[in-house]
Short mmCIF file of C-alpha atoms in Angstrom, two decimals:
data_model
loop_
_atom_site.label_atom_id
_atom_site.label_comp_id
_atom_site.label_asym_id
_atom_site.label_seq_id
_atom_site.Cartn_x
_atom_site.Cartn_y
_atom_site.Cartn_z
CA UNK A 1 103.65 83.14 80.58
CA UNK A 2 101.66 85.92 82.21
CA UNK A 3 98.01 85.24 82.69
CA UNK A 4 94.95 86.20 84.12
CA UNK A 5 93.13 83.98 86.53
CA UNK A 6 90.09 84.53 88.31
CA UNK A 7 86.90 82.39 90.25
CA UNK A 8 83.62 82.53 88.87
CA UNK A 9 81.92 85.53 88.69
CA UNK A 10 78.98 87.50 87.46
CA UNK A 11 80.16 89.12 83.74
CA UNK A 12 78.48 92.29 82.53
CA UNK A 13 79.50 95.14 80.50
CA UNK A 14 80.65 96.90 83.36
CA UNK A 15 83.64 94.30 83.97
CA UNK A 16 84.30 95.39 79.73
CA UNK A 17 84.51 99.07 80.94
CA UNK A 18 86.61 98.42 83.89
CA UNK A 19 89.12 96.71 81.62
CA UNK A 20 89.38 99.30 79.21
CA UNK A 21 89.33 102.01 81.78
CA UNK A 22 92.59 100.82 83.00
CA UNK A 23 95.14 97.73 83.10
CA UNK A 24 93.02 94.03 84.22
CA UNK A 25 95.88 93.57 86.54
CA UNK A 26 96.08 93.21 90.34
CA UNK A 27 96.67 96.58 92.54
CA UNK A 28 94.85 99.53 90.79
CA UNK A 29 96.34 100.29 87.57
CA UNK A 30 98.87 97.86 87.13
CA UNK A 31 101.34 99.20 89.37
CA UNK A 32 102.29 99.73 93.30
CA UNK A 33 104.35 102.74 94.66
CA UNK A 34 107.69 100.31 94.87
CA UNK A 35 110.12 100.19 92.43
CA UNK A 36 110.52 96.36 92.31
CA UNK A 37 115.09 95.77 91.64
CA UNK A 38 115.15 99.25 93.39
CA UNK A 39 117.25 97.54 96.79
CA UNK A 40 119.02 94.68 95.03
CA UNK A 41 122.49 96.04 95.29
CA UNK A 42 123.92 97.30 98.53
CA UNK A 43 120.39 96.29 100.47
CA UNK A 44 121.82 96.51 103.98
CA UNK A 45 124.23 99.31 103.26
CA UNK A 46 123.39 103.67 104.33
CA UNK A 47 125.91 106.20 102.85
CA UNK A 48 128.20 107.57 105.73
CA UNK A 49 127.05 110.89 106.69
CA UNK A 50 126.46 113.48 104.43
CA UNK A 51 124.46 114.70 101.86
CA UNK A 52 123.76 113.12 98.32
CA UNK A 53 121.82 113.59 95.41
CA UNK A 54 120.10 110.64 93.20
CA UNK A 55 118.94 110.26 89.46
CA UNK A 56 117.20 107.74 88.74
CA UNK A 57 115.45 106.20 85.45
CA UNK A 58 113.06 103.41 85.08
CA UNK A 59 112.01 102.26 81.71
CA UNK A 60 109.75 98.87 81.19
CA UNK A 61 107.83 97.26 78.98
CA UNK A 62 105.09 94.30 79.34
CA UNK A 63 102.05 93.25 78.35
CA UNK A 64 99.04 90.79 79.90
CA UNK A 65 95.99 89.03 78.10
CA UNK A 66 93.80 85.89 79.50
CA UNK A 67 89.95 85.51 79.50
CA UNK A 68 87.66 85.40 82.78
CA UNK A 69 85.29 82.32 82.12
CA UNK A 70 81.35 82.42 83.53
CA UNK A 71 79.07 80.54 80.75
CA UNK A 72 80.21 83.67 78.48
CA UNK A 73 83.70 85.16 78.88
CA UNK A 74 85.72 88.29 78.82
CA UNK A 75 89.09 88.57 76.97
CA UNK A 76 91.41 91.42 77.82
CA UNK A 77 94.47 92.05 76.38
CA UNK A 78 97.00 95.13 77.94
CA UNK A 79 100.28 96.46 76.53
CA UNK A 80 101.78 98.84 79.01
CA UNK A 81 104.94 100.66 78.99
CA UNK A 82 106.89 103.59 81.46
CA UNK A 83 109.75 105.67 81.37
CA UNK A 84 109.98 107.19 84.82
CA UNK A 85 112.70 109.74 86.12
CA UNK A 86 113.29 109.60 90.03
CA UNK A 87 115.12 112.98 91.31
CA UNK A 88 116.20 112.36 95.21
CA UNK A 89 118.27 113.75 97.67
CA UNK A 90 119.41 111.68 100.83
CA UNK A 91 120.66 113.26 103.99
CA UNK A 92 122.72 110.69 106.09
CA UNK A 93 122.50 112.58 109.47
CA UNK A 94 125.83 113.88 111.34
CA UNK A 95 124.39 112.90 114.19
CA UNK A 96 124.52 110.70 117.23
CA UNK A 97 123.49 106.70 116.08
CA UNK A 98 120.31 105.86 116.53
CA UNK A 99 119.32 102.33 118.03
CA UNK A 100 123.38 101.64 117.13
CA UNK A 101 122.08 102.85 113.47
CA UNK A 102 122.83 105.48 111.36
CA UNK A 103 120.20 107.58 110.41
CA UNK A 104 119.02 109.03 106.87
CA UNK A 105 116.35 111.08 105.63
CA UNK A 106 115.21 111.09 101.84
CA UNK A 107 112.94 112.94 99.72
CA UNK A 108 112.26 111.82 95.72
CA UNK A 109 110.05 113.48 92.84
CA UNK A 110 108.44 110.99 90.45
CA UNK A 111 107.95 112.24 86.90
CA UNK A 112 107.36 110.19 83.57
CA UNK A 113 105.89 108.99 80.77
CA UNK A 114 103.53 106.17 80.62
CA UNK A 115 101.22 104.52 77.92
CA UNK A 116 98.32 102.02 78.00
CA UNK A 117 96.89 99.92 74.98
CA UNK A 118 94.19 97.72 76.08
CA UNK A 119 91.20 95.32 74.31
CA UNK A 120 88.54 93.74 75.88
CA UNK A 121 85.74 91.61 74.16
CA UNK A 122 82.80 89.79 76.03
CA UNK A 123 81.41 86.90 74.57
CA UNK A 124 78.09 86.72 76.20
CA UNK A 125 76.38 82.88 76.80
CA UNK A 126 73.74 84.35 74.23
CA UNK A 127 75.90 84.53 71.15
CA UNK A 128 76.51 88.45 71.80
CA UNK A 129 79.73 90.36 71.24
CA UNK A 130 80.71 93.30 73.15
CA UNK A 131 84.17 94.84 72.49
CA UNK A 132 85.81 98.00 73.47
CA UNK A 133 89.87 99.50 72.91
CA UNK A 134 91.46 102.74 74.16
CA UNK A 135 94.91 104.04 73.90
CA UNK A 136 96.29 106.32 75.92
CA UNK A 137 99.50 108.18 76.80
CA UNK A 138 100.42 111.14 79.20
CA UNK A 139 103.65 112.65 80.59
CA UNK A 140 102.90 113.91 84.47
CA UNK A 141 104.54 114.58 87.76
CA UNK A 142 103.89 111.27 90.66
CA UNK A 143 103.46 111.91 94.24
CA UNK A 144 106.62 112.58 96.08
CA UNK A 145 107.86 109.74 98.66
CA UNK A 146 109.10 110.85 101.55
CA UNK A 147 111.76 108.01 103.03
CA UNK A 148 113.47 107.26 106.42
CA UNK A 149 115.93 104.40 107.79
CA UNK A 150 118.83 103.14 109.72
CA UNK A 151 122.08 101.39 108.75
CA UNK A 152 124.39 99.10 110.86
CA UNK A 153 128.01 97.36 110.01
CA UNK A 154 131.34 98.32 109.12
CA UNK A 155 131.84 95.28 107.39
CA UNK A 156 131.95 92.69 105.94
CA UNK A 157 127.95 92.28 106.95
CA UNK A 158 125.61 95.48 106.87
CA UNK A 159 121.78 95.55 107.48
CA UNK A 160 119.19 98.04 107.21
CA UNK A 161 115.82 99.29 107.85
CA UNK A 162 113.84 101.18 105.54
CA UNK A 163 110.96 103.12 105.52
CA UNK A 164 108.68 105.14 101.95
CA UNK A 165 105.71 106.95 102.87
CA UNK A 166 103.92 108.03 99.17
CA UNK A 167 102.40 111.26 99.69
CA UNK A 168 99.30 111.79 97.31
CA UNK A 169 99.33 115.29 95.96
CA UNK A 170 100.50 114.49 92.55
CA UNK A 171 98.97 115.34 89.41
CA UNK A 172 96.00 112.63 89.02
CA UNK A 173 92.85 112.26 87.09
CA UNK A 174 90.04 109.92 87.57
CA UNK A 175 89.75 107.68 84.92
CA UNK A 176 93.17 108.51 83.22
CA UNK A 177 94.97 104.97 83.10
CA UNK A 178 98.36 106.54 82.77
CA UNK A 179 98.40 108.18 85.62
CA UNK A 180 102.14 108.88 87.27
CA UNK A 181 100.54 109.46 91.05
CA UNK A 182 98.45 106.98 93.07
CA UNK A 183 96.00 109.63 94.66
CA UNK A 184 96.57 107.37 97.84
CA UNK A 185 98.76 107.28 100.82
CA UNK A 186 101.07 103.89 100.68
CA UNK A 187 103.86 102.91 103.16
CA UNK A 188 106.32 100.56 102.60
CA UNK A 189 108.82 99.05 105.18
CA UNK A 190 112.19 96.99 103.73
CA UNK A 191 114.97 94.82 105.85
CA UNK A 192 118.39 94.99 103.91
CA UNK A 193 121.18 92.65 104.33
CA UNK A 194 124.64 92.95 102.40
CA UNK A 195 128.11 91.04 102.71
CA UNK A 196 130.85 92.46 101.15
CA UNK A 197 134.29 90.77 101.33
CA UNK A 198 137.36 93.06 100.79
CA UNK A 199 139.52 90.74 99.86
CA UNK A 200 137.89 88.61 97.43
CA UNK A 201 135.61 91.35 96.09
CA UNK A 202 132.45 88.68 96.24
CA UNK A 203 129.40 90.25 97.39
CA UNK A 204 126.00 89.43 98.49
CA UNK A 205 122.55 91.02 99.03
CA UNK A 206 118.77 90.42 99.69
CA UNK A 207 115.72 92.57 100.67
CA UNK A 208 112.23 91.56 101.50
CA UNK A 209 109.60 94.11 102.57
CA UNK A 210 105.71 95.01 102.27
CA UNK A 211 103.89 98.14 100.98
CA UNK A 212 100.96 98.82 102.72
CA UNK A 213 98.35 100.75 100.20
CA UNK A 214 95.26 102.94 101.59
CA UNK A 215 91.66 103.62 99.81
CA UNK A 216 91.63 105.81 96.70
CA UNK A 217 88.69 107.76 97.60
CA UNK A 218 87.94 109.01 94.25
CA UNK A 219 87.74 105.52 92.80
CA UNK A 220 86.77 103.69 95.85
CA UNK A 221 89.69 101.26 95.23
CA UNK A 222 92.07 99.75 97.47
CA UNK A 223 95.23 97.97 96.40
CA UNK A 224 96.07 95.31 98.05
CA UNK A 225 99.25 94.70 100.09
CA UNK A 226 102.49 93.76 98.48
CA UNK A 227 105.36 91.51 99.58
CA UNK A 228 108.27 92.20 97.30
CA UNK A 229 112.16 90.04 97.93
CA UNK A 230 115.11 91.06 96.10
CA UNK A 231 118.99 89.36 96.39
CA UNK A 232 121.98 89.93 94.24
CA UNK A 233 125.63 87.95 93.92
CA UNK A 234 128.14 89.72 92.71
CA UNK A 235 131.68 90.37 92.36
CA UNK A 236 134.03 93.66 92.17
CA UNK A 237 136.77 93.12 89.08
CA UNK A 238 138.79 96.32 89.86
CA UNK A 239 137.96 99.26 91.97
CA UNK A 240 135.76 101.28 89.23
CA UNK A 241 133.71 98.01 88.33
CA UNK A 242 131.61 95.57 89.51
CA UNK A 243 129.06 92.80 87.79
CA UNK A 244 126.36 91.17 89.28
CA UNK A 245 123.10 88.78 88.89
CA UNK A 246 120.41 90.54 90.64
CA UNK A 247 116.25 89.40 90.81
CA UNK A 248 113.05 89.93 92.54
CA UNK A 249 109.89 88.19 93.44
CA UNK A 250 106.86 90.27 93.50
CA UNK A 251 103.35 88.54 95.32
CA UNK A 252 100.58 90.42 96.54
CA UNK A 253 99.33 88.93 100.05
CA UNK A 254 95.88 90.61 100.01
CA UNK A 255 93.07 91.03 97.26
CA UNK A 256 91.98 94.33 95.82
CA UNK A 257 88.94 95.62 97.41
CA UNK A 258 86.47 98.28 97.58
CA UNK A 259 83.38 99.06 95.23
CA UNK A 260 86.03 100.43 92.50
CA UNK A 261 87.44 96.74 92.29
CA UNK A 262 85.44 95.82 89.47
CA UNK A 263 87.14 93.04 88.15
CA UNK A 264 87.14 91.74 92.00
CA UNK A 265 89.95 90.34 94.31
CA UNK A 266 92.92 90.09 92.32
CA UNK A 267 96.30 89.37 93.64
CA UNK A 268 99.36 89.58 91.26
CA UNK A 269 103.03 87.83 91.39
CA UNK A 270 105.82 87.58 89.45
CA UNK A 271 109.70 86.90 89.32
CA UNK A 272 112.53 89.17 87.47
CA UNK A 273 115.95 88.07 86.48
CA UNK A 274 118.94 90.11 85.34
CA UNK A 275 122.39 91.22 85.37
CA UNK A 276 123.79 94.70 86.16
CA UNK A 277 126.93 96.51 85.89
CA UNK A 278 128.04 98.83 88.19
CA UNK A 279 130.75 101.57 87.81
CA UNK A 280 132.70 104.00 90.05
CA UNK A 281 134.59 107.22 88.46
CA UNK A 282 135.00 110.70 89.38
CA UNK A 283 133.84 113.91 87.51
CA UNK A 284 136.35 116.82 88.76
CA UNK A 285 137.38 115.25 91.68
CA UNK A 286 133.69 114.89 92.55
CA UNK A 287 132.98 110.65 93.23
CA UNK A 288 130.31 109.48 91.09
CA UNK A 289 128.48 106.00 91.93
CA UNK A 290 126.48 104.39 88.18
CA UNK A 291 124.36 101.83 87.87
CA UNK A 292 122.48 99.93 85.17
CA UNK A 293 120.14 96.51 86.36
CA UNK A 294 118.08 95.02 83.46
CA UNK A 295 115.34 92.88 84.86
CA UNK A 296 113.40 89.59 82.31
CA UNK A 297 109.98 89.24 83.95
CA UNK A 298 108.51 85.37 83.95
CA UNK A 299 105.53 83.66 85.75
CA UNK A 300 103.70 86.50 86.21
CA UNK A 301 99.64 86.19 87.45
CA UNK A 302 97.30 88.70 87.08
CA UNK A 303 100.06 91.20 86.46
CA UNK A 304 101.94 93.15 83.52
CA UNK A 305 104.61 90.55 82.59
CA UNK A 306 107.84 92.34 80.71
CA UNK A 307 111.31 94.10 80.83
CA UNK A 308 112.36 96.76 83.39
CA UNK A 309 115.26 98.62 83.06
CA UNK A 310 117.06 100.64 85.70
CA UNK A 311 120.22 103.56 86.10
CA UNK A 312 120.74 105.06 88.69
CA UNK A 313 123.95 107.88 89.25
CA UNK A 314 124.83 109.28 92.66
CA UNK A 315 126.62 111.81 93.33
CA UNK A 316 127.82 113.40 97.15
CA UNK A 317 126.99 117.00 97.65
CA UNK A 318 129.25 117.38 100.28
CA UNK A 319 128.47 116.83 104.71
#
């Protein structure tokens, strides 16, 4: 069940307005720059040189409520929900390895639709009611991410190292809790590990990494930093298909802070469970790589608890 939870503190009509103004959920506005399920399949695994292009889609759902006691209390009550292209193109380098690694650059384009629903009522020690809704729903370009890494293995074990800066020129507004961008520089550094076994076609993978968020200087809120573990099992039935059980767990290892934080040091977790198919085919002679991973949210604190939902198709542009 998600829920909020919070120690004593001061309630005023401010911490009403801060609820409405955006989601009551750990790391501003509900959300950090990491795609949670993003590395569950091939984690350790970098595409052998040459030059690829990515489309992505990311569609969830969720919702949050709880109350904040202090002699009164303040009920909140969020329904949230994205759909969120990702257009990327990776260049593995033709070049010589790196550390023993081979190198790739990346750069994606965020873009989306997202809507916010949220109630808040404060029920004052007095006997006095305060209540306040907004709805709101936007379609906007996010900041790009600019990403970097090495891969190692020829199998059957691979690892990587992985590395998303989020650069914050994308189209934000004060205020607007459906905002695409962060207005923030983030960086987030992932480990990948995969083992593949030719034979058998069984397959394994896990990820763990932190994103590291800095100050929104227009709202004088900083998220705070995020340790996020993904793994996967699965198994390859023929050479176009493979099915999997893939998961996450999501926990934040430092409190919001800064004088934005109204709602005070929150730190979110959660868990997400789900298969995925994967399929291999060819358009024209030209490979393309699918993917659909559906992810069932549970035990979620302080954060959006839902359904995520994510395809991704890649396609080689040539070396």
């Amino acid at each position: 069940m998600r829920r909020i939870t919070r120690n004593s503190r001061c309630i005023t009509p401010a911490l009403v307005l801060a609820a409405i103004a955006g989601p009551a959920a750990a790391v501003e506005n509900g959300a950090g720059m990491y795609i949670l399920g993003s590395r569950t399949s091939g984690a350790g695994m970098v595409a052998p040189a040459g030059t690829y292009t990515q489309q992505s889609y990311y569609a969830y759902s969720g919702d949050i409520s709880g109350e904040i006691p202090n002699g009164g209390r303040l009920e909140v009550g969020v329904d949230g929900s994205a759909f969120i292209g990702l257009s990327s193109v990776l260049w593995s380098l033709e070049s010589e390895p790196v550390l023993g690694g081979q190198p790739y650059v990346s750069f994606t384009l965020p873009y989306g639709y997202k809507k916010s629903e949220v109630d808040a009522t404060l029920n004052a020690p007095g006997g006095d009611v305060l209540t306040g809704s907004k709805s709101s729903d936007s379609f906007l370009f996010g900041d790009p991410v600019l990403g970097a890494g090495l891969g190692w293995g020829q199998g059957p074990f691979y690892a990587s190292l992985n590395m998303l800066i989020n650069v914050p020129v994308g189209d934000y507004e004060k205020g607007r809790s459906t905002n695409v961008a962060f207005n923030h520089w983030a960086y987030d550094f992932t480990g990948g590990l995969t083992w593949m076994n030719a034979d058998t076609g069984w397959q394994a993978n896990f990820a763990a990494g932190v994103t590291f968020n800095d100050m929104n200087d227009d709202t004088n809120y900083e998220s705070g930093d995020e340790l996020h573990l993904e793994a996967a099992i699965g198994k390859t039935l023929n050479p176009n298909l493979t099915l999997s059980l893939q998961g996450y767990y999501y926990k934040q290892i430092s409190g919001d802070s800064g004088s934005g934080a109204l709602l005070g040091e929150f730190k979110g977790e959660v868990t997400g469970l789900g298969p995925a198919v994967a399929w291999n085919s060819d358009w024209n002679g030209t490979p393309l790589a699918f993917e659909a991973r559906w992810f069932h949210e549970f035990d979620a604190t302080n954060r959006l608890e839902g359904d995520a939902v994510l395809f991704n198709l890649m396609i080689p542009l040539g070396g």
